[in-house]
Tab-separated table of C-alpha atoms and ligand atoms in Angstrom:
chain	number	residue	atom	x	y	z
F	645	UNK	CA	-9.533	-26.863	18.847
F	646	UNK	CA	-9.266	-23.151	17.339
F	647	UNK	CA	-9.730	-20.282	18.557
F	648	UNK	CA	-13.252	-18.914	16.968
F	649	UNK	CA	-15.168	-15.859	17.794
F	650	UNK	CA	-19.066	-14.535	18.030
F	651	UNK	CA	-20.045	-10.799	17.077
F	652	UNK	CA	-22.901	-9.021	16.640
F	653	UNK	CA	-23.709	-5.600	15.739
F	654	UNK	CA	-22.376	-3.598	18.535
F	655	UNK	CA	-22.943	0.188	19.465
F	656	UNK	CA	-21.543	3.651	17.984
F	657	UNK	CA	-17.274	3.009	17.894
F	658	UNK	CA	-16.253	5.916	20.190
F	659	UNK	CA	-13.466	7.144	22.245
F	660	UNK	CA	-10.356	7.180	21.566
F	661	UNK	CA	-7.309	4.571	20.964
F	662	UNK	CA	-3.775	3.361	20.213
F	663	UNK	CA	-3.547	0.285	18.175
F	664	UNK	CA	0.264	-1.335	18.163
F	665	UNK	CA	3.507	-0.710	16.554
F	666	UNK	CA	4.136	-1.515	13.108
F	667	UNK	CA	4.739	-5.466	12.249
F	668	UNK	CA	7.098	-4.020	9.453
F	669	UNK	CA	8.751	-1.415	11.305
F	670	UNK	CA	9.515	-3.948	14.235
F	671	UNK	CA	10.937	-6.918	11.983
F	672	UNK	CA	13.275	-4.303	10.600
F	673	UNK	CA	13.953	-2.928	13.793
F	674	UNK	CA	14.837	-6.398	15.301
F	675	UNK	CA	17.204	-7.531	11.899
F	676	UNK	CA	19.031	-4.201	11.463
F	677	UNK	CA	19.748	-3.806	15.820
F	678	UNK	CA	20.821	-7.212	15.770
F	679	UNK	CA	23.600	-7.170	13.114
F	680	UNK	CA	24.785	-3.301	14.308
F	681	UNK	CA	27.847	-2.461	16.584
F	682	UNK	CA	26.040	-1.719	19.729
F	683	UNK	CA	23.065	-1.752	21.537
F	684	UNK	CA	19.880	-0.231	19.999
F	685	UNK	CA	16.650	0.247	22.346
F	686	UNK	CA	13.602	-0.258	20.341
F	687	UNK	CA	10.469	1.064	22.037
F	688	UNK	CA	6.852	0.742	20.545
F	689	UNK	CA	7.873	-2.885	19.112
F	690	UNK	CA	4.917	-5.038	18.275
F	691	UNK	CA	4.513	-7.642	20.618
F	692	UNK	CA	2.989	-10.066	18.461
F	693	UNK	CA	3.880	-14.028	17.178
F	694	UNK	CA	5.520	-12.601	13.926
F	695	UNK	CA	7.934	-10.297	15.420
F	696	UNK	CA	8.393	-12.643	18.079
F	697	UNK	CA	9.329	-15.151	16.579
F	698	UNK	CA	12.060	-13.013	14.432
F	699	UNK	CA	13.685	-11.763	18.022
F	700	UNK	CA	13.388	-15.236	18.732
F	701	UNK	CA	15.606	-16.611	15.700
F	702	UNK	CA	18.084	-13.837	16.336
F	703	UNK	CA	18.592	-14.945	19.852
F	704	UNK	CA	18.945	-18.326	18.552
F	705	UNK	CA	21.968	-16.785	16.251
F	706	UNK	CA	23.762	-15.657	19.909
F	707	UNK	CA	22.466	-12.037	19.574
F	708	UNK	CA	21.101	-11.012	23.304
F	709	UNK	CA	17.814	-9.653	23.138
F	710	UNK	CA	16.608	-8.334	26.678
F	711	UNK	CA	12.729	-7.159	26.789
F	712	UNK	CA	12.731	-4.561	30.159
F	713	UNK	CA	9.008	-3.883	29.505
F	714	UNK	CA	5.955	-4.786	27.303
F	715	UNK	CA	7.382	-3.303	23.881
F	716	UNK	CA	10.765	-2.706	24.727
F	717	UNK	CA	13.299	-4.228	23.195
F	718	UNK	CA	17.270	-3.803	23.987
F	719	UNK	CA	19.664	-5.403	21.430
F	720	UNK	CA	22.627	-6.259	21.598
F	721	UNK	CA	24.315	-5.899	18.322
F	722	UNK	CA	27.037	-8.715	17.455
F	723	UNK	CA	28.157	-6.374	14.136
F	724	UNK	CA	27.739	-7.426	10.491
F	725	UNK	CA	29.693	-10.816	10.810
F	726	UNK	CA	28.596	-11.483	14.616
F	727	UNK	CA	26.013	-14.095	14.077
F	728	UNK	CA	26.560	-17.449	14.905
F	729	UNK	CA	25.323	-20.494	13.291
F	730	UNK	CA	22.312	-22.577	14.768
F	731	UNK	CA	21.943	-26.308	14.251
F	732	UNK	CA	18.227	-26.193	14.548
F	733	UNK	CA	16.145	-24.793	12.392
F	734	UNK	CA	15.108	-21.196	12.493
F	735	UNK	CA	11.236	-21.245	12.722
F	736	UNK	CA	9.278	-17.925	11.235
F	737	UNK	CA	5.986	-18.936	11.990
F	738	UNK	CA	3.341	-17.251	10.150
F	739	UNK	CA	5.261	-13.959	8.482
F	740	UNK	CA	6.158	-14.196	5.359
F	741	UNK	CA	8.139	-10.906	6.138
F	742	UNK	CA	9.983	-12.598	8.799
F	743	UNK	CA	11.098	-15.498	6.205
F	744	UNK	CA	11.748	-13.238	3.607
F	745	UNK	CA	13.963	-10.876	4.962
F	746	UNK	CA	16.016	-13.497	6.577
F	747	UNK	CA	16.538	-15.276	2.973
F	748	UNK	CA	18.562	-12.247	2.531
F	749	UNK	CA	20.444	-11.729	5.053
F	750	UNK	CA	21.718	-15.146	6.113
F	751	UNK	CA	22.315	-15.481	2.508
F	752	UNK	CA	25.803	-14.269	3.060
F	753	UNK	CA	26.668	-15.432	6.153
F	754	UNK	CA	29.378	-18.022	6.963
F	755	UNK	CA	27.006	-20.767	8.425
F	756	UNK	CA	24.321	-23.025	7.197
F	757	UNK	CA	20.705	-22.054	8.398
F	758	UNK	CA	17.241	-23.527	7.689
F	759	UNK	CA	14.152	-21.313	7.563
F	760	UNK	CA	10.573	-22.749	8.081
F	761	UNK	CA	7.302	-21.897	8.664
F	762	UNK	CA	3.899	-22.721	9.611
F	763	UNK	CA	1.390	-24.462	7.712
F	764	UNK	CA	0.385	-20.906	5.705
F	765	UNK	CA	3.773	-19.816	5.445
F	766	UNK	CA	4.863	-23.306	4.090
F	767	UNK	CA	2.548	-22.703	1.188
F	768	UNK	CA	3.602	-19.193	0.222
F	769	UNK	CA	6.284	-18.590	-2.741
F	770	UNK	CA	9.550	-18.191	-2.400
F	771	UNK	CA	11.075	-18.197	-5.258
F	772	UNK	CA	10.573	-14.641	-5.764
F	773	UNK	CA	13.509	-14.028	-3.125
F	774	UNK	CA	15.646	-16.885	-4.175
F	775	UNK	CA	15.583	-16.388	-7.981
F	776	UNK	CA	17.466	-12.891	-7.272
F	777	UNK	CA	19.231	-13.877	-4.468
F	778	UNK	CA	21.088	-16.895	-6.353
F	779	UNK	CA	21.501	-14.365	-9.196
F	780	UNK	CA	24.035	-13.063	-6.398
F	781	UNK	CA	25.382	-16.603	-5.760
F	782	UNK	CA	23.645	-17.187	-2.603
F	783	UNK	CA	22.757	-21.071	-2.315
F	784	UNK	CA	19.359	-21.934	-1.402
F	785	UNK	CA	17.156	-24.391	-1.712
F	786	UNK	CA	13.555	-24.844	-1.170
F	787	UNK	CA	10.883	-27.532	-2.315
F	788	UNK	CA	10.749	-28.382	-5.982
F	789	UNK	CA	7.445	-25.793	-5.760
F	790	UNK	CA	9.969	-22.914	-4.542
F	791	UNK	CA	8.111	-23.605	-1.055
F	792	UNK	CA	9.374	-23.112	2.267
F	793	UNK	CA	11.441	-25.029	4.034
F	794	UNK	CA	14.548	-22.883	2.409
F	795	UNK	CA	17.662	-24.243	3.190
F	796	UNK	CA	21.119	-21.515	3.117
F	797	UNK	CA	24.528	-23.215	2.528
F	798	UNK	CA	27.199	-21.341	3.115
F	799	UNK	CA	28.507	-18.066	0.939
F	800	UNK	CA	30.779	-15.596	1.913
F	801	UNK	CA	31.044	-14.419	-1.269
F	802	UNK	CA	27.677	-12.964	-2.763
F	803	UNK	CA	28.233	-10.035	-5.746
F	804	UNK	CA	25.870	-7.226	-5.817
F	805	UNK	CA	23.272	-7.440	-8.705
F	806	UNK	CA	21.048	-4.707	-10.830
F	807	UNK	CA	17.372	-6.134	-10.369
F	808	UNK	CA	14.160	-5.112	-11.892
F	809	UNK	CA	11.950	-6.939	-9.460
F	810	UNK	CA	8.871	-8.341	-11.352
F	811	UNK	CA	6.660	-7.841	-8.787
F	812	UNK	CA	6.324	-5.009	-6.212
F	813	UNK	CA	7.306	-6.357	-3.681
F	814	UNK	CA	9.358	-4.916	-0.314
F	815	UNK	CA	10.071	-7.917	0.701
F	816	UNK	CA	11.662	-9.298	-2.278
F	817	UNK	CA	13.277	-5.932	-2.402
F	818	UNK	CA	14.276	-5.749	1.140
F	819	UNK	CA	15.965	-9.483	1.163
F	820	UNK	CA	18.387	-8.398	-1.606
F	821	UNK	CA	19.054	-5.415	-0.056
F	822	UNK	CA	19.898	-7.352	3.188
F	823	UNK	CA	21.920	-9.325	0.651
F	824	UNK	CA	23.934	-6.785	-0.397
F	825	UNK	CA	25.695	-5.803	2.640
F	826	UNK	CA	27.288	-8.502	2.232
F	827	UNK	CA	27.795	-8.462	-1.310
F	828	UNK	CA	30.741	-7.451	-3.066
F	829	UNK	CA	30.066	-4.017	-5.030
F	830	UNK	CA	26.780	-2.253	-5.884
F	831	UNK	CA	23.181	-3.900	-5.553
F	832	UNK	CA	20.407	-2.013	-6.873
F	833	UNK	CA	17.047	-2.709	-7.459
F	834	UNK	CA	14.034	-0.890	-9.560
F	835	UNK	CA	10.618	-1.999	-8.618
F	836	UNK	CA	7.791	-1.771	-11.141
F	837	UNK	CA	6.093	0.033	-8.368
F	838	UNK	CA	7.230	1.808	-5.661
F	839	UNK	CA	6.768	-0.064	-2.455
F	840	UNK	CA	7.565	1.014	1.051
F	841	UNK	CA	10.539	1.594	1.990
F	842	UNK	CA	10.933	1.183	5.590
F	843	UNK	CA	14.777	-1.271	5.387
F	844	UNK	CA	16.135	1.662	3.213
F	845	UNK	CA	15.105	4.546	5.756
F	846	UNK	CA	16.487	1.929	8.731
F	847	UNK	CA	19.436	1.027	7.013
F	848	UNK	CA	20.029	4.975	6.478
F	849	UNK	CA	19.054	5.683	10.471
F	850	UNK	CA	21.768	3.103	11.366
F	851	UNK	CA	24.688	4.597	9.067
F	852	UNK	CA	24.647	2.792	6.462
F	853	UNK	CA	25.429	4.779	2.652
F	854	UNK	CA	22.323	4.343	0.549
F	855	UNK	CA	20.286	6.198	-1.888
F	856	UNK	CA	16.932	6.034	-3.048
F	857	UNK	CA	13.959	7.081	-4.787
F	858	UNK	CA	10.732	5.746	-5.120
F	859	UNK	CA	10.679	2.837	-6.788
F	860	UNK	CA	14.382	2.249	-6.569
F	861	UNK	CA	17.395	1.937	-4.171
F	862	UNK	CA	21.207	1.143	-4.086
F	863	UNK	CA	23.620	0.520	-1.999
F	864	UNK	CA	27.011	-1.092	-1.902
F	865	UNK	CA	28.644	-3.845	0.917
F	866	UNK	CA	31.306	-3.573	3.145
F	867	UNK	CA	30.200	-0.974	5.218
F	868	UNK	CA	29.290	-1.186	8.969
F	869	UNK	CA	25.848	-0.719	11.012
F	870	UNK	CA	25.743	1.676	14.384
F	871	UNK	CA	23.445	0.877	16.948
F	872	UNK	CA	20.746	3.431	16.943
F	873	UNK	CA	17.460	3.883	18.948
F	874	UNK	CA	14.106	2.866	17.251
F	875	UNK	CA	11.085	4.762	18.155
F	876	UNK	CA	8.034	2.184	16.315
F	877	UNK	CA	4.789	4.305	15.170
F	878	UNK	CA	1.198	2.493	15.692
F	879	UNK	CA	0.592	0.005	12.557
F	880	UNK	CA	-1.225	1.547	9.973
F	881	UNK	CA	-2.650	-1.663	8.771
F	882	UNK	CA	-4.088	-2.185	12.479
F	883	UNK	CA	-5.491	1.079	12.404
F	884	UNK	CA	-7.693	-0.020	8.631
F	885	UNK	CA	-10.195	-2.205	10.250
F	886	UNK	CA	-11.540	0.378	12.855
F	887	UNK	CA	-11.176	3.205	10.125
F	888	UNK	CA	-13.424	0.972	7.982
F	889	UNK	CA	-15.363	-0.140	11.139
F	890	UNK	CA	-16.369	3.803	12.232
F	891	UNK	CA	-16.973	4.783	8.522
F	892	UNK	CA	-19.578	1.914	8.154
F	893	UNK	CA	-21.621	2.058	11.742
F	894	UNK	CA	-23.798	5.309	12.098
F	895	UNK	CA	-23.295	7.299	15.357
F	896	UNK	CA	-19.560	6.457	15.244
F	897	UNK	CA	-16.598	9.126	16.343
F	898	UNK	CA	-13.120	7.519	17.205
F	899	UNK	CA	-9.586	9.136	17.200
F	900	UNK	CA	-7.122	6.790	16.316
F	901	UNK	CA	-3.662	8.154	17.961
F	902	UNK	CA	-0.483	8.862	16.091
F	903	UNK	CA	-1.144	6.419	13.841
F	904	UNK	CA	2.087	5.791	10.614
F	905	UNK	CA	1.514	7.467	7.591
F	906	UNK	CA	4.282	6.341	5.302
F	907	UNK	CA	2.627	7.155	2.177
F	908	UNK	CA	3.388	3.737	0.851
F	909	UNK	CA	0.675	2.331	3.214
F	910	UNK	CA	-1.917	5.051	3.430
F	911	UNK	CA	-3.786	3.830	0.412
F	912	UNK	CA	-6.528	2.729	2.144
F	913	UNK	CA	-6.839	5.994	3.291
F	914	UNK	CA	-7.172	7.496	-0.141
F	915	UNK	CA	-9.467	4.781	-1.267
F	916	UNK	CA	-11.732	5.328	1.500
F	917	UNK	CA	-11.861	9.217	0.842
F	918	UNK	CA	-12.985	8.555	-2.404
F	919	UNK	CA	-15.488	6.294	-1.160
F	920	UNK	CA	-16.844	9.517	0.695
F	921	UNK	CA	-15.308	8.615	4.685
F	922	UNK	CA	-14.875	11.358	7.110
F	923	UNK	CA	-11.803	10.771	8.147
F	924	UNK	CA	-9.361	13.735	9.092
F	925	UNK	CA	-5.582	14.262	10.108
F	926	UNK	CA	-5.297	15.686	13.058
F	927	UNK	CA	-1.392	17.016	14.970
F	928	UNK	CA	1.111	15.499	12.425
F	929	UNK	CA	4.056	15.172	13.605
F	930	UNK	CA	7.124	12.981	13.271
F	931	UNK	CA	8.060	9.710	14.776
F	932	UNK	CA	11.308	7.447	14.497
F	933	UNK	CA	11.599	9.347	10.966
F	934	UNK	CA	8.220	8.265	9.686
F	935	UNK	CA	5.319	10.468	9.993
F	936	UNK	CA	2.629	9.614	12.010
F	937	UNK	CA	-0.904	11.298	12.730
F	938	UNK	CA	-3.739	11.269	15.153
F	939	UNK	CA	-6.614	9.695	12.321
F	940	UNK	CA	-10.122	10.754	13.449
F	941	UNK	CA	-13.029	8.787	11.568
F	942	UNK	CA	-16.756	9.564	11.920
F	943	UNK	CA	-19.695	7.988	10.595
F	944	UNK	CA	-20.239	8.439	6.423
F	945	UNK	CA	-22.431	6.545	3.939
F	946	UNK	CA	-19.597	5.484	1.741
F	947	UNK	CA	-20.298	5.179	-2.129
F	948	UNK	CA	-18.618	2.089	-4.172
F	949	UNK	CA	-15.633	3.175	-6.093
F	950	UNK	CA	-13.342	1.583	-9.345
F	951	UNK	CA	-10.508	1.726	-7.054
F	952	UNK	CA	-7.064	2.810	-8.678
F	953	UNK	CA	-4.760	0.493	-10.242
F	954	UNK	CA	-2.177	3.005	-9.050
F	955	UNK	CA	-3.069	2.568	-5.321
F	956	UNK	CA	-3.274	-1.346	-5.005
F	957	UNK	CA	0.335	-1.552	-3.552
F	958	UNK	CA	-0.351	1.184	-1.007
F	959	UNK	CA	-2.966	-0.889	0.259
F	960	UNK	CA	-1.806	-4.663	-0.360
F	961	UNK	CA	-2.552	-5.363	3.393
F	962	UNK	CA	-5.938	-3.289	3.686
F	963	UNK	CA	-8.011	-5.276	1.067
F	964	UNK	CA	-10.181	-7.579	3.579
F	965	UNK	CA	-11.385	-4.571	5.617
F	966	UNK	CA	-11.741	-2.227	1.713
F	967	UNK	CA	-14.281	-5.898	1.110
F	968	UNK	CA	-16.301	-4.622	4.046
F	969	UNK	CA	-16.559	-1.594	3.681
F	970	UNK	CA	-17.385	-1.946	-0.181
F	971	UNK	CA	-20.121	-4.616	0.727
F	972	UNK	CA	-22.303	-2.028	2.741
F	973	UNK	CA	-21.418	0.761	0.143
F	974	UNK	CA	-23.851	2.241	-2.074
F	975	UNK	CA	-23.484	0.689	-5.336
F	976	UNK	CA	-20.691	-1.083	-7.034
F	977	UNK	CA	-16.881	-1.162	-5.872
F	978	UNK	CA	-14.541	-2.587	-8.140
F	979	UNK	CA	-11.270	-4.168	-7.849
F	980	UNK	CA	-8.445	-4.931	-10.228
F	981	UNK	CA	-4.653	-5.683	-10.511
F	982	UNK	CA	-4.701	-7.077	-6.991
F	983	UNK	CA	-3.658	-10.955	-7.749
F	984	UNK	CA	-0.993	-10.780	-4.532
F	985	UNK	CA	-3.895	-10.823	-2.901
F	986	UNK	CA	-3.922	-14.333	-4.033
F	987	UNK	CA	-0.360	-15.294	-2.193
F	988	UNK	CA	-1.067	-13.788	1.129
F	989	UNK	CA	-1.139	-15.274	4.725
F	990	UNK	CA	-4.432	-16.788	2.771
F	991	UNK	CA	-6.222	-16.098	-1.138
F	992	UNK	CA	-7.554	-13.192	0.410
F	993	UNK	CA	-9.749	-12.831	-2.543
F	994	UNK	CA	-11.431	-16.440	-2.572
F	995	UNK	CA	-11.963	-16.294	1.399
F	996	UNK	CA	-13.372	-13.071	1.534
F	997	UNK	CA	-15.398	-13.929	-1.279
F	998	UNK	CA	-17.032	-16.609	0.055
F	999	UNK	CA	-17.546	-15.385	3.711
F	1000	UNK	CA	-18.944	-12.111	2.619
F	1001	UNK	CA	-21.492	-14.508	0.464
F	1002	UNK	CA	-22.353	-15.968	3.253
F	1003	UNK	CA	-23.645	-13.002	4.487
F	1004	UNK	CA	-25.469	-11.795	1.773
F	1005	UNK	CA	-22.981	-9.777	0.005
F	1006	UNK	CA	-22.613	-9.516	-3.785
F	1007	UNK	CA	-19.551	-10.346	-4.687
F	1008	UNK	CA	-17.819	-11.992	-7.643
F	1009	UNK	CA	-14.579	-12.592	-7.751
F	1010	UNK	CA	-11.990	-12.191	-10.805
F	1011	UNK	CA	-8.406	-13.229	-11.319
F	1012	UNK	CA	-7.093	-10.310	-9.858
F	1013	UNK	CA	-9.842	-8.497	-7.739
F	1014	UNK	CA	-13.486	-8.857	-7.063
F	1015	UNK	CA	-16.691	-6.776	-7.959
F	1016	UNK	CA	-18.713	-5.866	-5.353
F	1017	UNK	CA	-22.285	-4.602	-4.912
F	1018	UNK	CA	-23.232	-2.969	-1.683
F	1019	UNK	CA	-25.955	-3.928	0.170
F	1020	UNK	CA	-27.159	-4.907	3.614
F	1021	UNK	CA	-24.721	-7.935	5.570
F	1022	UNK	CA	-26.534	-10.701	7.802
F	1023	UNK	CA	-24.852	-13.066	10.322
F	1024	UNK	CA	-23.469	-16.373	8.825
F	1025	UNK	CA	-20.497	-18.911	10.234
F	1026	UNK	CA	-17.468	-17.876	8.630
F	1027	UNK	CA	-13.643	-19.025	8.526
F	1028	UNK	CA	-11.059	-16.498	8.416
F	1029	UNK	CA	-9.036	-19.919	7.145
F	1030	UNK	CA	-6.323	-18.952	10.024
F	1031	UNK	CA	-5.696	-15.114	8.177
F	1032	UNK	CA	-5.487	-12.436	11.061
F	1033	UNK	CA	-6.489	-9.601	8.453
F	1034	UNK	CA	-9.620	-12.144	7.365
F	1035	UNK	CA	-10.464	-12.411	10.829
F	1036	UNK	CA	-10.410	-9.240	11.734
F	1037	UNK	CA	-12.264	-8.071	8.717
F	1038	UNK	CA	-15.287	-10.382	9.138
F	1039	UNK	CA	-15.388	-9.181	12.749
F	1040	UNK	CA	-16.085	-5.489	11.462
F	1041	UNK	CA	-18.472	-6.959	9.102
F	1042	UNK	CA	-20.448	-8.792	11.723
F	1043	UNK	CA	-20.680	-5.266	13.209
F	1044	UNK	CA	-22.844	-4.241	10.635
F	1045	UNK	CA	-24.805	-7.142	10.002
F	1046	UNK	CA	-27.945	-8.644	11.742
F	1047	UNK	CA	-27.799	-11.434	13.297
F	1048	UNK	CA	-25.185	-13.270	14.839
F	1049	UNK	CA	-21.784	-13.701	12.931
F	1050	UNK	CA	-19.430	-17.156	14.133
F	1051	UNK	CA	-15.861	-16.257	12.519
F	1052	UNK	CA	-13.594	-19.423	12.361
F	1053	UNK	CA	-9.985	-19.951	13.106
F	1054	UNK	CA	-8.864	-16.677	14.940
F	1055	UNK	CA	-6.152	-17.464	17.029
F	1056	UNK	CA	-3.474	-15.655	14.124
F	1057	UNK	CA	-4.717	-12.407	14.729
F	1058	UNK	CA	-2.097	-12.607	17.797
F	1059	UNK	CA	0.317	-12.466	14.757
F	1060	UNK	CA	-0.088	-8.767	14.168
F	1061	UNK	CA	-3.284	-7.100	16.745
F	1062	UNK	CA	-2.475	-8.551	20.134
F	1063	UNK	CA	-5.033	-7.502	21.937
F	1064	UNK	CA	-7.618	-6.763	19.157
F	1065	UNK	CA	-10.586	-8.083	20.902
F	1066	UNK	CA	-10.278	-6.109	24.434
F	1067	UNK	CA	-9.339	-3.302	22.349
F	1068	UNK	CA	-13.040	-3.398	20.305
F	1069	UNK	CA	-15.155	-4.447	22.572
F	1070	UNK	CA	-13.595	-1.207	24.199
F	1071	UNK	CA	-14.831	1.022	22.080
F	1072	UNK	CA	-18.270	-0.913	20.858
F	1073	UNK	CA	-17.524	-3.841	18.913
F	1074	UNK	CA	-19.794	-6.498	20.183
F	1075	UNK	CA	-17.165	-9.659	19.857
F	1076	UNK	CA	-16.205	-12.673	21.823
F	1077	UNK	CA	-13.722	-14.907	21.881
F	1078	UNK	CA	-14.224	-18.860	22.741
V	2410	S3P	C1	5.616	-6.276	3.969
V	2410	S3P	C2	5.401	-6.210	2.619
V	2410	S3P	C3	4.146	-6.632	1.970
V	2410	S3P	C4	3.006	-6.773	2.974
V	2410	S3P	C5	3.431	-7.494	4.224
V	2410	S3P	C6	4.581	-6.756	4.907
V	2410	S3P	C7	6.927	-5.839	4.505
V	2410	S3P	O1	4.344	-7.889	1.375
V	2410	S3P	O2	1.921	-7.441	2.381
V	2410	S3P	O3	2.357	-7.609	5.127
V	2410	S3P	O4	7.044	-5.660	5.731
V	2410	S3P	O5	7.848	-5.668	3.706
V	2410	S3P	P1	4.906	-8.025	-0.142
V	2410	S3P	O6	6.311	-7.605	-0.143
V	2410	S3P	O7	4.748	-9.499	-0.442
V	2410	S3P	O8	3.995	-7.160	-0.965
């Protein structure tokens, strides 16, 4: 049986807290140590089923992996052409990022290797990676669909390509820039918006030559990756749903601690500013090369917003907990040129939809967003349809809401918030799990 959960409005959110390192950050961290001469410490991994399971696959391709301590990670890198084949198949679980970024980089490898997934990640799209990636002569193949499982024959001999990515995406962009260290000559890739840009800072922290801008990036194979030491900065996108959770519940103060603020993911940030939040940067300061900030959030009434085309990408991950927040605003939020939402770990629009409608919310959904009219949230049974950000999201809502809230389906939300539960109730959230 799944894992579902029971919440209730709970008290003021205060104190203060750490949420974990960054799911992107760590999957990066893991790839890039693993094919670098030497061995790279990694400290603030995440120590949840995504990243797991990439350290996992890595160990399976002979790299050793030693974990000293909660969040530590040592590597031991086997160099650019280290990796050894695996009969089995490499299984990335729920992360699309995980699948993604491997498409690329075992592209040009001299072994075979099979990628799959679970049953979300077996319905997301891939061809977005392999359409580009077998523009640089990589040989994959995945369901008629372009589903997962993707199978990688064999190429040692990949060319680098000039790619205008159709969607933004960083992990399309990141898998054929994992491709091209291995390609022969110059990859580089424009993205119709810029997205972040966490393998190109790595790959830079680790020696390789690369340039970019945002929005674009290239780089040319053949050269070699040092083992470096990677410090990981708390996950933004864990840090959304109690930023949402202490704007929306009066009597709340919380201080979220050095929290990342690659501007490429602090949309939600802006969004909520212009929703009215009180939420201020406190100590910035540096971390691993990405900034990072103590984020303190108190209590605001929060006003519904058009929110900008221009920050949708900044925010990709943050739109369940923006759906909260906009259905106990004051007045109408809308939302628009968010269809990805549509191809996430779940349709992040339709489920959020209808759970919020559950509640009481007013919400309609379009093609690529919803429009939302605040009001007041009741408890309803809900199914996060196996979506850790869905889950997650409804539990804030149910914080707000009278009545008691049933949320469906949780056990994912070990994916990317280990923890998240203990880590609520901790600072008010009335939630339990079973
Ligand atoms: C990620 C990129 C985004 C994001 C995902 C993590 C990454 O996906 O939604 O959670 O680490 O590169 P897309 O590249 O599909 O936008």
């Amino acid at each position: 049986m799944s894992l579902g959960w029971r919440a209730a409005a709970g008290t003021p959110l205060r104190g203060e807290i750490s949420v974990p390192g960054d799911k992107s950050i760590s999957h990066r961290a893991i790839m890039l140590a693993a094919i670098a001469e030497g061995r790279s410490r990694i400290s603030g991994f995440l120590e949840g089923e995504d990243t797991r399971a990439t350290a996992r696959i890595f160990a399976q391709l002979g790299v050793r992996i030693e974990a000293p301590e909660a969040s530590e990670r040592i590597v031991h890198g086997v160099g650019l052409h280290g990796l050894r084949g695996c009969s089995e198949s490499l299984d990335c679980g729920n992360a699309g990022t995980g699948m993604r970024l491997l498409t690329g980089l075992l592209a040009g490898q001299g072994f075979a290797s099979v990628l799959v997934g679970d049953a979300s990640l077996s319905k997301r799209p891939m061809s977005r990676v392999i359409e580009p990636l077998r523009q640089m002569g990589a040989q994959l193949t995945s369901t008629d669909g372009g589903l997962p499982p993707i199978r990688i024959d064999i190429n040692k001999d990949l060319q680098g390509i000039d790619c205008k990515t159709k969607v933004a995406s960083a992990q399309v962009k990141s898998a054929i820039l994992l491709a091209g260290l291995y390609a022969h000559g110059e990859t580089r890739v424009i993205e119709p918006h810029p997205t972040r840009d966490y393998t190109e800072r790595m790959l830079r922290a680790f020696g390789w030559p690369i340039e970019f801008a945002p929005g674009q990036v290239r780089l040319s194979g053949g050269h070699r990756l040092r083992a470096t030491d990677v410090s990981v900065p708390a996950d933004f996108s864990s840090a959304a749903f109690f930023l949402v959770a202490a704007s929306v519940i009066p009597g709340s103060d919380l201080l979220l601690r050095r929290v990342g603020m690659n501007p490429r993911r602090t949309g939600l940030l802006a969004a909520l500013r212009l929703m009215g939040a009180d939420i201020t940067e406190e100590n910035p300061d540096e971390q691993g090369g990405e900034a990072v900030a103590n984020l303190r959030v108190r209590h605001a009434q929060l006003r519904g917003i058009a929110v900008p085309e221009a920050l949708v990408p900044d925010m990709i991950d943050e739109f369940p907990a923006l759906f909260v927040a906009a259905a106990v605003a004051e007045g109408r939020t809308t939302i628009s040129g968010a269809a990805e939402l549509r191809v996430k770990e779940s349709d992040r629009i339709a489920v959020m939809a209808i759970a919020l409608r559950a509640m009481g919310a007013a919400i309609t959904e379009t093609p690529d967003g919803a429009v939302i009219d605040g009001g007041s949230l009741c408890g309803a049974d809900t199914d996060s349809h196996g979506d850790h950000r869905i889950a997650m999201s409804l539990a804030v809502a149910a914080q707000c809401a009278s009545g008691e809230t049933c949320i469906g389906d949780c056990e994912n939300v070990a994916t990317s918030f280990p923890g998240f539960v203990e880590l609520a109730r901790s600072i008010g959230f009335e939630l339990l799990a079973g």
